[in-house]
Short mmCIF file of C-alpha atoms and ligand atoms in Angstrom, two decimals:
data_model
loop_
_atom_site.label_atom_id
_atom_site.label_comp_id
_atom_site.label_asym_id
_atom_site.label_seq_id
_atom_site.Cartn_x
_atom_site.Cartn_y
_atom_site.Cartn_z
CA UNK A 885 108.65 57.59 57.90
CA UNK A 886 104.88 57.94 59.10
CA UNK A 887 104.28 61.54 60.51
CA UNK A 888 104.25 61.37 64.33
CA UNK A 889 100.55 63.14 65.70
CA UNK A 890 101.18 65.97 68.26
CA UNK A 891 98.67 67.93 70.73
CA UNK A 892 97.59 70.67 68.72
CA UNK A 893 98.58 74.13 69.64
CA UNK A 894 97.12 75.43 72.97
CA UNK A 895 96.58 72.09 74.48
CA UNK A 896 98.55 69.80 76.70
CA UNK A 897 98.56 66.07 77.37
CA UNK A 898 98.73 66.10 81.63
CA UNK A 899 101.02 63.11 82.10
CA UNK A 900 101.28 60.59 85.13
CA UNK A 901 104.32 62.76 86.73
CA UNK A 902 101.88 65.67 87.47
CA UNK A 903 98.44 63.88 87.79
CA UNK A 904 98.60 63.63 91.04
CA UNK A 905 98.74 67.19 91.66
CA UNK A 906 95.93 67.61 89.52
CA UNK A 907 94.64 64.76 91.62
CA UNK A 908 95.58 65.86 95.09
CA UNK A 909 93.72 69.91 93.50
CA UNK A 910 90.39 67.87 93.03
CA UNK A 911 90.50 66.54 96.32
CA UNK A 912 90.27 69.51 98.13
CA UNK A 913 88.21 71.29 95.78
CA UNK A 914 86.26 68.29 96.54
CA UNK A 915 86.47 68.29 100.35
CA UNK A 916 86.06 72.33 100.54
CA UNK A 917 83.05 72.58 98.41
CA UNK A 918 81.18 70.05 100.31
CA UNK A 919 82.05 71.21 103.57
CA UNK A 920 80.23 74.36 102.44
CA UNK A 921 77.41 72.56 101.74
CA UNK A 922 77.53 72.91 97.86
CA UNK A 923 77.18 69.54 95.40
CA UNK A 924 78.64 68.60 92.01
CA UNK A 925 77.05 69.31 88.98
CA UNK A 926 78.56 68.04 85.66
CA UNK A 927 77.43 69.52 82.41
CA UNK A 928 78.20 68.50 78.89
CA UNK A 929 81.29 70.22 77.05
CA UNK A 930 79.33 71.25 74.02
CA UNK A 931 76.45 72.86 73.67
CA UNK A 932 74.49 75.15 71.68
CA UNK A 933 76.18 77.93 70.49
CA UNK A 934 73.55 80.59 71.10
CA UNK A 935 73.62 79.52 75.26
CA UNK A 936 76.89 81.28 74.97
CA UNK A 937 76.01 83.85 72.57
CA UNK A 938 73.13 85.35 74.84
CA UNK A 939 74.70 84.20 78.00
CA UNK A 940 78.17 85.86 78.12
CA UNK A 941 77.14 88.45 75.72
CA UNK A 942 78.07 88.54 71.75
CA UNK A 943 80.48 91.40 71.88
CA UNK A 944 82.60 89.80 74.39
CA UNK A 945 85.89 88.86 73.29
CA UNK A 946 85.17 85.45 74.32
CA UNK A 947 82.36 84.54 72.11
CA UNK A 948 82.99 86.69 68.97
CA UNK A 949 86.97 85.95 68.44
CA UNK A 950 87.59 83.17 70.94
CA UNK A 951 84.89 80.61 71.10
CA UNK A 952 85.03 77.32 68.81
CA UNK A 953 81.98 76.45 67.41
CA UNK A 954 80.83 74.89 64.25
CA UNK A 955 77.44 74.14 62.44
CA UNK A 956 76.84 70.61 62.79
CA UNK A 957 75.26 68.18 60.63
CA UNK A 958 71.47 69.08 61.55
CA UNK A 959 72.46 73.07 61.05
CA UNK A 960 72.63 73.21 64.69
CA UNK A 961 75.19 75.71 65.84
CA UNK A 962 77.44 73.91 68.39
CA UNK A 963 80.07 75.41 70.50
CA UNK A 964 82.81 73.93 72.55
CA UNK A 965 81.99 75.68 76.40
CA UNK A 966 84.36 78.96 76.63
CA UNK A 967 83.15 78.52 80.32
CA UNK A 968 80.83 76.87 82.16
CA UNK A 969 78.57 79.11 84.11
CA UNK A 970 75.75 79.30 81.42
CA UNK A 971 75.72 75.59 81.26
CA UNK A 972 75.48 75.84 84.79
CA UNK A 973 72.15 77.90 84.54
CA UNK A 974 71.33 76.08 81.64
CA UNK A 975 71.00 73.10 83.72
CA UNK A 976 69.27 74.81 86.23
CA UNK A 977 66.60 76.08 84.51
CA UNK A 978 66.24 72.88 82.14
CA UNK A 979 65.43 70.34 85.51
CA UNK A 980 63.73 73.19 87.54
CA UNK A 981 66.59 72.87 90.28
CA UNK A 982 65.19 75.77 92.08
CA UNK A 983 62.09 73.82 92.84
CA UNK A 984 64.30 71.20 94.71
CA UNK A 985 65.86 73.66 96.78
CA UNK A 986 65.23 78.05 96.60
CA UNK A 987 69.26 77.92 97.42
CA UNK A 988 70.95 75.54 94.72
CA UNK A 989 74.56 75.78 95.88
CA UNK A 990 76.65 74.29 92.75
CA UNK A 991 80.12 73.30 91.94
CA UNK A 992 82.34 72.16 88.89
CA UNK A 993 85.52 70.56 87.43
CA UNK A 994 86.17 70.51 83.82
CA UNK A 995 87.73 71.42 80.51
CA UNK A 996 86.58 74.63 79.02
CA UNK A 997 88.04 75.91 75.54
CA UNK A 998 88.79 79.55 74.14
CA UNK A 999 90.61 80.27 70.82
CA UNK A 1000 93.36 82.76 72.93
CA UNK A 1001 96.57 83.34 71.91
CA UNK A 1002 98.26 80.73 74.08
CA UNK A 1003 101.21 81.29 76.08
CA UNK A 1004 102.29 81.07 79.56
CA UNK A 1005 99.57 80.45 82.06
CA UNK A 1006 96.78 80.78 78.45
CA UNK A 1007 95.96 77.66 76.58
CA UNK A 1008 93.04 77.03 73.87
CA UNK A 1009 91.90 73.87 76.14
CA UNK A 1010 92.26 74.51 79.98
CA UNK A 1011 90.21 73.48 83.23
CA UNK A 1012 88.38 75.41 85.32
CA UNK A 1013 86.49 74.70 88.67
CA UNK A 1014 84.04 76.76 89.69
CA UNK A 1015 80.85 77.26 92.35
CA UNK A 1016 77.68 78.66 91.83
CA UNK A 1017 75.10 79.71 94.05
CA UNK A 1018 72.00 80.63 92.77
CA UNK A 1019 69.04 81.85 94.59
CA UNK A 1020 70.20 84.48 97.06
CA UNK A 1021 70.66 88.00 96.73
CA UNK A 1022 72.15 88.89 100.08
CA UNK A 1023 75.83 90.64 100.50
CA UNK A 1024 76.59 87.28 102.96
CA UNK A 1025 75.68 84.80 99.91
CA UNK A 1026 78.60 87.21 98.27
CA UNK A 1027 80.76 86.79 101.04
CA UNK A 1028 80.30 82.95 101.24
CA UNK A 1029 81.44 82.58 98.21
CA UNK A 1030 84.77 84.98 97.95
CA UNK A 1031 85.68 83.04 100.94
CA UNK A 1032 85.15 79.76 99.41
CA UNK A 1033 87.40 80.53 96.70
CA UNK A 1034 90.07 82.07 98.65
CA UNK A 1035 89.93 78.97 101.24
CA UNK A 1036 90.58 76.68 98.49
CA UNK A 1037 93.47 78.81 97.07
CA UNK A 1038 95.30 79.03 100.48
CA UNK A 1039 93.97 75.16 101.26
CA UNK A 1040 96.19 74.28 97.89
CA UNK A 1041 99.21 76.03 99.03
CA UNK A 1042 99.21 79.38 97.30
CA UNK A 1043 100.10 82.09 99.71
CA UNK A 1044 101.29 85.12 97.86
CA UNK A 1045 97.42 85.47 97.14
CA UNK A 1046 95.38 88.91 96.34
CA UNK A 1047 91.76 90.07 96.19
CA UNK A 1048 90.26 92.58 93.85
CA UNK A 1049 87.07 93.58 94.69
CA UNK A 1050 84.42 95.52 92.97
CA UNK A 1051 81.06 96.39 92.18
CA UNK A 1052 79.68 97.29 88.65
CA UNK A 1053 76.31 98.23 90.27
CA UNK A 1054 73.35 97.33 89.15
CA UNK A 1055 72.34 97.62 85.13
CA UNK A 1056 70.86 100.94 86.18
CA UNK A 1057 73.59 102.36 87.15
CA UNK A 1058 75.42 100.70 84.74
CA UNK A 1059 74.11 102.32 81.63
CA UNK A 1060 73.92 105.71 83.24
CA UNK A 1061 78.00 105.19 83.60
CA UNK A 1062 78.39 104.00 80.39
CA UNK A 1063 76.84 106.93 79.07
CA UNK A 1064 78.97 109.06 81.12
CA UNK A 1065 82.25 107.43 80.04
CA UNK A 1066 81.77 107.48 76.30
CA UNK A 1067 80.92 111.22 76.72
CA UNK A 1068 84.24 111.32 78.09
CA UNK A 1069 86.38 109.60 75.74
CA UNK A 1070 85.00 111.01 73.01
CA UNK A 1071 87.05 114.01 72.66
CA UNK A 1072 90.09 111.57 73.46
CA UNK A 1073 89.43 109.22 70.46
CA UNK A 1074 92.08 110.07 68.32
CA UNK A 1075 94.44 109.28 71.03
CA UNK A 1076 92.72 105.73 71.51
CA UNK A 1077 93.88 102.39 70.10
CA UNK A 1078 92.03 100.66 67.57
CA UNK A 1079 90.94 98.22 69.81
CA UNK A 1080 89.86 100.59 72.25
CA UNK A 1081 88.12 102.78 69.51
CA UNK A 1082 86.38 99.64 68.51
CA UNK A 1083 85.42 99.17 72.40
CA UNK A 1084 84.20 102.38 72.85
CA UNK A 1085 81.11 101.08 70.59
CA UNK A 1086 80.30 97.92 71.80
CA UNK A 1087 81.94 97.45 74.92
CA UNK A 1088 83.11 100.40 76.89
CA UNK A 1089 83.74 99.06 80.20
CA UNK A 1090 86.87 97.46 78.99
CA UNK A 1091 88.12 100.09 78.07
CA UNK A 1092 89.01 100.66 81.87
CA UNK A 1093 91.07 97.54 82.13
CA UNK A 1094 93.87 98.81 79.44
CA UNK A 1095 97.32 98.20 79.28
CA UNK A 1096 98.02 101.20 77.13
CA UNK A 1097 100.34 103.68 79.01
CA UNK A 1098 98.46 106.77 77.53
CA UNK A 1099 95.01 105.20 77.78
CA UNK A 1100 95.99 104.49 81.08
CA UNK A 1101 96.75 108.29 81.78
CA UNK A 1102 93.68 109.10 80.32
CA UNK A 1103 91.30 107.14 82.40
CA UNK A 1104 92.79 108.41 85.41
CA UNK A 1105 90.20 111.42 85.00
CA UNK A 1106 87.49 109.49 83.71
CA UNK A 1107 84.23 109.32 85.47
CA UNK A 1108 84.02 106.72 88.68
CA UNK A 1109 81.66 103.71 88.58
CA UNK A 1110 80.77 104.70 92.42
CA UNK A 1111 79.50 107.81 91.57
CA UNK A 1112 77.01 106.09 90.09
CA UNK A 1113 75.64 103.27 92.49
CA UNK A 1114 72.28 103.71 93.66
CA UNK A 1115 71.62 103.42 97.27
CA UNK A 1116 71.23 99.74 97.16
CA UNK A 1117 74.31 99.06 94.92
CA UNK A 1118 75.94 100.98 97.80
CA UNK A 1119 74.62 99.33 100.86
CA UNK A 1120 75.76 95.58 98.93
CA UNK A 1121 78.65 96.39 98.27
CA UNK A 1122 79.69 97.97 101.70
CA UNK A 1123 77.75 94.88 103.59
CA UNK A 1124 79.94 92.48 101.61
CA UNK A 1125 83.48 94.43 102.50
CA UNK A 1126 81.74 94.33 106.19
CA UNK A 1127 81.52 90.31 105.88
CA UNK A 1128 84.65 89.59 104.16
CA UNK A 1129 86.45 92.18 107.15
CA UNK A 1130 84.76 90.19 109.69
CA UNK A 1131 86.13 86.68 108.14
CA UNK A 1132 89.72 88.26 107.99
CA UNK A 1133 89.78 87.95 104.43
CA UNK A 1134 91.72 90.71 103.37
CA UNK A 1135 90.54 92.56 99.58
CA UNK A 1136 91.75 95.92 98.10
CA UNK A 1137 89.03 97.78 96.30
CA UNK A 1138 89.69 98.03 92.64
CA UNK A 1139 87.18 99.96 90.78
CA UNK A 1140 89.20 99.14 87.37
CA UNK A 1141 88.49 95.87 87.70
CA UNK A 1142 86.91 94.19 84.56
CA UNK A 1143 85.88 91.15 83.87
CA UNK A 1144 85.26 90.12 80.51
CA UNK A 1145 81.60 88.43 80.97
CA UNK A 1146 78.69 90.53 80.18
CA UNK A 1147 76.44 89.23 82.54
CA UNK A 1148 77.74 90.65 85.74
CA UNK A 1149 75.99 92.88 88.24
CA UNK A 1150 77.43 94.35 91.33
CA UNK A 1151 79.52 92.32 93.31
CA UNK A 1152 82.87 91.88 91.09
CA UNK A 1153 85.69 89.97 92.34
CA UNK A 1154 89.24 88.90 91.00
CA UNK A 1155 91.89 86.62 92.73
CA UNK A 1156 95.61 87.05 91.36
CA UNK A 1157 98.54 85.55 92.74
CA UNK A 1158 101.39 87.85 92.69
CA UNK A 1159 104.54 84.56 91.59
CA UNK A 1160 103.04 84.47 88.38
CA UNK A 1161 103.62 86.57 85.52
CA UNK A 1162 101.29 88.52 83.05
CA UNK A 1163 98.36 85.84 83.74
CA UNK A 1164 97.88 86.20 87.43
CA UNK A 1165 94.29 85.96 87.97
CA UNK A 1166 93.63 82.61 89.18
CA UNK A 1167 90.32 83.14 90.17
CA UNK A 1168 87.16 85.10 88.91
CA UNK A 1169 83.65 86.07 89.31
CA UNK A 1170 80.66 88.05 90.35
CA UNK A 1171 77.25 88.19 90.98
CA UNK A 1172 74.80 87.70 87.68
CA UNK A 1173 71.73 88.45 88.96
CA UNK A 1174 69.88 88.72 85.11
CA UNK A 1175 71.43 85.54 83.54
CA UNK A 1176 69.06 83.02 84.84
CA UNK A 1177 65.74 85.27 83.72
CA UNK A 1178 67.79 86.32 80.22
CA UNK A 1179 67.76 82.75 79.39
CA UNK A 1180 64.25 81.88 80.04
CA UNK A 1181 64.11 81.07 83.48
CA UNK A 1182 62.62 82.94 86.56
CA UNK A 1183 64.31 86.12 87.97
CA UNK A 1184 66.61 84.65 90.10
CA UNK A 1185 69.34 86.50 91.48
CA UNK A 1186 72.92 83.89 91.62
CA UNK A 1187 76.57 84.72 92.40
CA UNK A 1188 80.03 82.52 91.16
CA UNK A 1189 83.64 82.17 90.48
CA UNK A 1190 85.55 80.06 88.29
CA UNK A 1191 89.25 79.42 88.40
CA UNK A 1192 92.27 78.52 86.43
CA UNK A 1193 93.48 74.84 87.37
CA UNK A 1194 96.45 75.26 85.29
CA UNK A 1195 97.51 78.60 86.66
CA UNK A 1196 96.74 77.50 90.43
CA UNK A 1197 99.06 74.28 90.25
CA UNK A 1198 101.93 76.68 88.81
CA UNK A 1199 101.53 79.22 90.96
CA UNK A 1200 101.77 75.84 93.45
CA UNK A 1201 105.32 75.09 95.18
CA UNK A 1202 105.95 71.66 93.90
CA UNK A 1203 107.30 70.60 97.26
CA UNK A 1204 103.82 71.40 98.73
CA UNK A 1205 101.45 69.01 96.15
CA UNK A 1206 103.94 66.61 95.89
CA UNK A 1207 103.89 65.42 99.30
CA UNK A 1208 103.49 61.37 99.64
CA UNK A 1209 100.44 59.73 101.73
CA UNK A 1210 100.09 56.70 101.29
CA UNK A 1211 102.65 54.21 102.22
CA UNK A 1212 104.16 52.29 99.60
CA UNK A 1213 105.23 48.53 99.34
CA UNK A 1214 107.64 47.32 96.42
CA UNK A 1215 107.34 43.22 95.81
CA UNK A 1216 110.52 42.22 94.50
CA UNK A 1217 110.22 38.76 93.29
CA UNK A 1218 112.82 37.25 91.92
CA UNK A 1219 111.43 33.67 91.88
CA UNK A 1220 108.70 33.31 89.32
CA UNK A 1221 106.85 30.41 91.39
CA UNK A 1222 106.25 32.79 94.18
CA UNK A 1223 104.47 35.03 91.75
CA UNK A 1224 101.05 33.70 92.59
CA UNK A 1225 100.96 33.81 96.19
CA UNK A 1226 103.02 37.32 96.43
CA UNK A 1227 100.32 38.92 93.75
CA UNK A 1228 97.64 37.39 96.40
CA UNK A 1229 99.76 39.19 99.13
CA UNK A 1230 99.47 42.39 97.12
CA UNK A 1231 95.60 42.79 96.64
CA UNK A 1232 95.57 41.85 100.26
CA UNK A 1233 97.52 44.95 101.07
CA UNK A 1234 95.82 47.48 98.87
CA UNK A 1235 92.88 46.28 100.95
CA UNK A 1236 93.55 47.73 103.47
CA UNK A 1237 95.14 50.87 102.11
CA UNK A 1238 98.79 49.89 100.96
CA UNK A 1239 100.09 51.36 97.52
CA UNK A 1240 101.74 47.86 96.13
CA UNK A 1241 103.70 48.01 93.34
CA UNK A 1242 104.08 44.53 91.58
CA UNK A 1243 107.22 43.87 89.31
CA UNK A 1244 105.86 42.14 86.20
CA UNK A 1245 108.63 42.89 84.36
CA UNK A 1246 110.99 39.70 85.98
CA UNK A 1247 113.67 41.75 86.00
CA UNK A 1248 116.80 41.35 88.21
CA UNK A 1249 116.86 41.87 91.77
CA UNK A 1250 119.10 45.07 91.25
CA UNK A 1251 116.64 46.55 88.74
CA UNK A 1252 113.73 45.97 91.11
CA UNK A 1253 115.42 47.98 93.91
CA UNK A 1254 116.30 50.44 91.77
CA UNK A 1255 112.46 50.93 90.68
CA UNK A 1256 111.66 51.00 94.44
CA UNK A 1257 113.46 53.88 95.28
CA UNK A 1258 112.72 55.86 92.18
CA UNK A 1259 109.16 55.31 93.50
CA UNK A 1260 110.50 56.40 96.97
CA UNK A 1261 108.59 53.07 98.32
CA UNK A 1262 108.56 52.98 102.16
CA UNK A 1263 109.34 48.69 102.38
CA UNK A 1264 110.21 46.51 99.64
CA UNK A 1265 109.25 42.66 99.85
CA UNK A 1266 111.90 40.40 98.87
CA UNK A 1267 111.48 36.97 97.42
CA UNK A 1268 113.77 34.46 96.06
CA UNK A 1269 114.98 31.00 95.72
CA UNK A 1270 115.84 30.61 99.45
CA UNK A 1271 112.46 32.35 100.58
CA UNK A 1272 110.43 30.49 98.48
CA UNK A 1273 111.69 26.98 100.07
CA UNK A 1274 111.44 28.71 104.19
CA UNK A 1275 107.79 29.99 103.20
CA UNK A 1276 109.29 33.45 104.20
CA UNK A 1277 110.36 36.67 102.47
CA UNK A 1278 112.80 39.47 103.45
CA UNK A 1279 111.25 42.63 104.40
CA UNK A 1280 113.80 46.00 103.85
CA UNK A 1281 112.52 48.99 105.39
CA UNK A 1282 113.87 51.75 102.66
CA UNK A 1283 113.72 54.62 105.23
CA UNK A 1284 115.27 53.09 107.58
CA UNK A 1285 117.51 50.72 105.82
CA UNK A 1286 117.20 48.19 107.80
CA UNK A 1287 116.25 43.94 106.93
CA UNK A 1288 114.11 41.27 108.84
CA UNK A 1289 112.97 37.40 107.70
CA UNK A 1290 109.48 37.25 108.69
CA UNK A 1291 107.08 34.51 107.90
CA UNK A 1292 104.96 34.83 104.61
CA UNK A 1293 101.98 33.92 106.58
CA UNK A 1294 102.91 36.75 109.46
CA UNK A 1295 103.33 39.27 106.75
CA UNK A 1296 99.82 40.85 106.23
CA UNK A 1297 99.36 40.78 110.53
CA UNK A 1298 102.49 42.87 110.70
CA UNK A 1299 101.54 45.35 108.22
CA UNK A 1300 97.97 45.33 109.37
CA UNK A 1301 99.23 46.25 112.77
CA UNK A 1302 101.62 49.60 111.36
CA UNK A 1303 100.17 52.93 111.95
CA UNK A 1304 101.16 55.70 109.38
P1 LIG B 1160 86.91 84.02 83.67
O1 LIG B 1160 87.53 85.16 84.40
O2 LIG B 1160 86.73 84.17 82.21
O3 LIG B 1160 85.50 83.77 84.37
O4 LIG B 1160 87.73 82.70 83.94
C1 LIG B 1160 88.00 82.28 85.26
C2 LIG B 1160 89.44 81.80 85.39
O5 LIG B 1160 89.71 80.80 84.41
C3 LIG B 1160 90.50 82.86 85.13
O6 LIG B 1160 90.74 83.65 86.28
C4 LIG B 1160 91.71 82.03 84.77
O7 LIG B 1160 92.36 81.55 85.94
C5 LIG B 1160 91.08 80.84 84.06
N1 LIG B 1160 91.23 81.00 82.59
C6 LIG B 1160 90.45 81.70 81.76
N2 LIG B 1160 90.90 81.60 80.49
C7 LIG B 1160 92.00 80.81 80.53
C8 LIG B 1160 92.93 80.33 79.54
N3 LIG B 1160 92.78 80.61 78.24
N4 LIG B 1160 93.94 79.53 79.95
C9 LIG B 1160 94.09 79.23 81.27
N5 LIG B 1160 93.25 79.66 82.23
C10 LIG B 1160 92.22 80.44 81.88
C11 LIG B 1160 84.63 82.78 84.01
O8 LIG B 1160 84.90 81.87 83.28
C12 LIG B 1160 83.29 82.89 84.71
N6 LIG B 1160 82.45 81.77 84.29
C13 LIG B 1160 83.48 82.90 86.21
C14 LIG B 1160 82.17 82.98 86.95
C15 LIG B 1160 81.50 81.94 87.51
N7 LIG B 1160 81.46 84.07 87.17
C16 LIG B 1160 80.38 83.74 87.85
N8 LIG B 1160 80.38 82.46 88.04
#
């Protein structure tokens, strides 16, 4: 027997029973990122690996365990995107967007690939939208675009919905609290994980955002990052809790809060839904205001999130996306010489915004209905011998349940004149 081919581990096939929440997710991504005045950008999915490398930082999980990349055939290291916001500002500063417009407000929708352990709510290949604004470096551009993410969460349906907020202050203050937090773990190595030990070298922030009971205990008396902001840190982060207050978005503060990027600055911010299970956060970002200068463009300060598509339709009540719009007409034709005209009928229809579903299968009448209800189809057209002969067809309202002879040529008129 010949060896059936399977996704490989970490991936999924999405198949037509759930692409239309996928489907009916892009739309108002779509619809919501427009209305707040931000455009598409699509970026390739590989690139070089060294965008990633200097962009998210080297000693981030992400690039040095999870992130596929492979040394193509011109010794070019290429990489699979773990994430798209250095594409993002790759783009940018390859077509000189900011000389279009100083505010470039950006958004996304696409695969992006990390070698995780996968599990519930993790895969290896998984989609992410995202928005981008880069350009300003006021607490309101901040606030904009928190509340763009959390419109499109509650827009989608989720409602058990949380905000972590936080801000790693400026690289300033940032290596003056880095300082201060390996001076105080030191004495508690020993009692430290491996990973954690290994942390403490290259990547002591994350440290903070343990799930190690003891560790836990132990940075409860650890230094705070707010001890450390300088003024300005300070008066950012309280303008952007002013903004967010005044747009009744509610956030807790969480000065734990970690995100596993290297390139953030200040304003931190985490969405998790509180139905799902280990891998709540649907929704991340921050503001990154050294990215765009650290990869050769101008100083330019910029601000994003990015979110889990998978995660968000789970967390989603499946009674919410699945909810049907447009009405639906089943043509069951049981008299192959009517096929012609009845397929004519049918594009007619879809012109002017009917779903039509056209049996090509010439299977019996019984059949037919039976594939009109599984598609919960609002009307099904009948035609037959007896039809075919009166120039008429039998129209069945499937809500209602109810049957009427009407006129082929009257047909499109009278469904032309229904108002959903
Ligand atoms: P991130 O926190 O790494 O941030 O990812 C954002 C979201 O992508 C997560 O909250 C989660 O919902 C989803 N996600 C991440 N990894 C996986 C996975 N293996 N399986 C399923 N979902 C996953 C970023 O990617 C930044 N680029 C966000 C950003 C944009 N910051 C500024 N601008």
């Amino acid at each position: 027997m010949v060896k059936q081919m399977r996704t490989i581990k970490g991936t999924h096939d999405i198949l037509p029973e759930n692409s239309r929440n996928w489907q009916n997710l892009e739309k108002i991504i779509h619809a919501s990122a427009s209305l707040s005045g931000y455009s598409e950008i699509r970026t390739p999915i590989i690139e070089e690996a060294g965008l990633f490398n200097r962009g998210i930082g080297e000693n981030t999980d992400i690039v040095s365990k999870e992130m596929y990349s492979w040394t193509d055939r011109d010794n070019k290291t290429i990489a699979l995107r773990p994430e798209m916001t250095a594409s993002v500002v790759r783009s940018y500063i390859q077509h000189n967007l900011h000389n279009k417009s100083v505010l470039q407000r950006l958004y996304y929708i696409g695969p992006s690939f990390r070698r995780e352990r996968p599990q519930k709510g993790r895969q290896r290949q998984f989609h992410q939208f995202g928005v981008e604004a880069i350009g300003s470096a006021n607490p309101e551009q901040d606030a904009e675009v928190i509340a763009l993410g959390w419109e499109i969460l509650k827009k989608a349906g989720i409602n058990n919905l949380e905000l972590k907020l936080s801000s790693i202050g400026s690289k300033e203050c940032r290596n003056k609290y880095k300082n201060a937090l390996i001076n105080f773990l030191k004495p508690h190595v020993s009692k430290l994980s491996e990973t954690s030990k290994r942390r403490l070298g290259n990547n002591p922030l994350r440290i903070l955002d343990t799930k190690n009971k003891n560790e836990i205990q132990i940075i409860k008396s650890a230094p705070k990052i707010e001890d450390y902001y300088t003024k300005e840190d300070q008066d950012h982060f309280d303008q952007v809790k002013i903004f967010l207050k005044s747009m009744n978005i509610p956030f807790t503060v969480d000065p734990l809060l970690v995100r596993g990027l290297d390139y953030y600055t200040q304003t931190t911010f985490e969405i998790i839904s509180n139905d799902l299970g280990a891998q709540d956060a649907l929704l991340g970002g921050g503001r990154y205001d050294g990215l765009i200068k650290s990869l050769g463009g101008k100083d330019t300060p910029a601000i994003g999130f990015a979110a889990g598509m998978e995660r968000i339709l789970m967390a989603l009540d499946d009674i919410a996306i699945n909810k049907k719009t447009t009405p639906t007409i089943y043509i069951v034709c049981i008299d192959k010489e009517a096929l012609g005209s009845l397929q004519k009928l049918s594009t007619n229809l879809r012109k002017i915004g009917y779903k039509v579903l056209f049996e090509t299968l010439r299977r019996s009448m019984r059949a037919q209905m039976r594939d009109a209800n599984k598609y919960n189809a609002d009307f099904a057209i009948i035609v037959g011998q007896q039809e075919l002969v009166n120039k008429t067809i039998q129209l069945k309202n499937l809500s209602v349940g109810n049957q009427e002879t009407i006129e082929l040529k009257n047909v499109f008129n009278y469904f032309k004149s229904l108002t959903f």
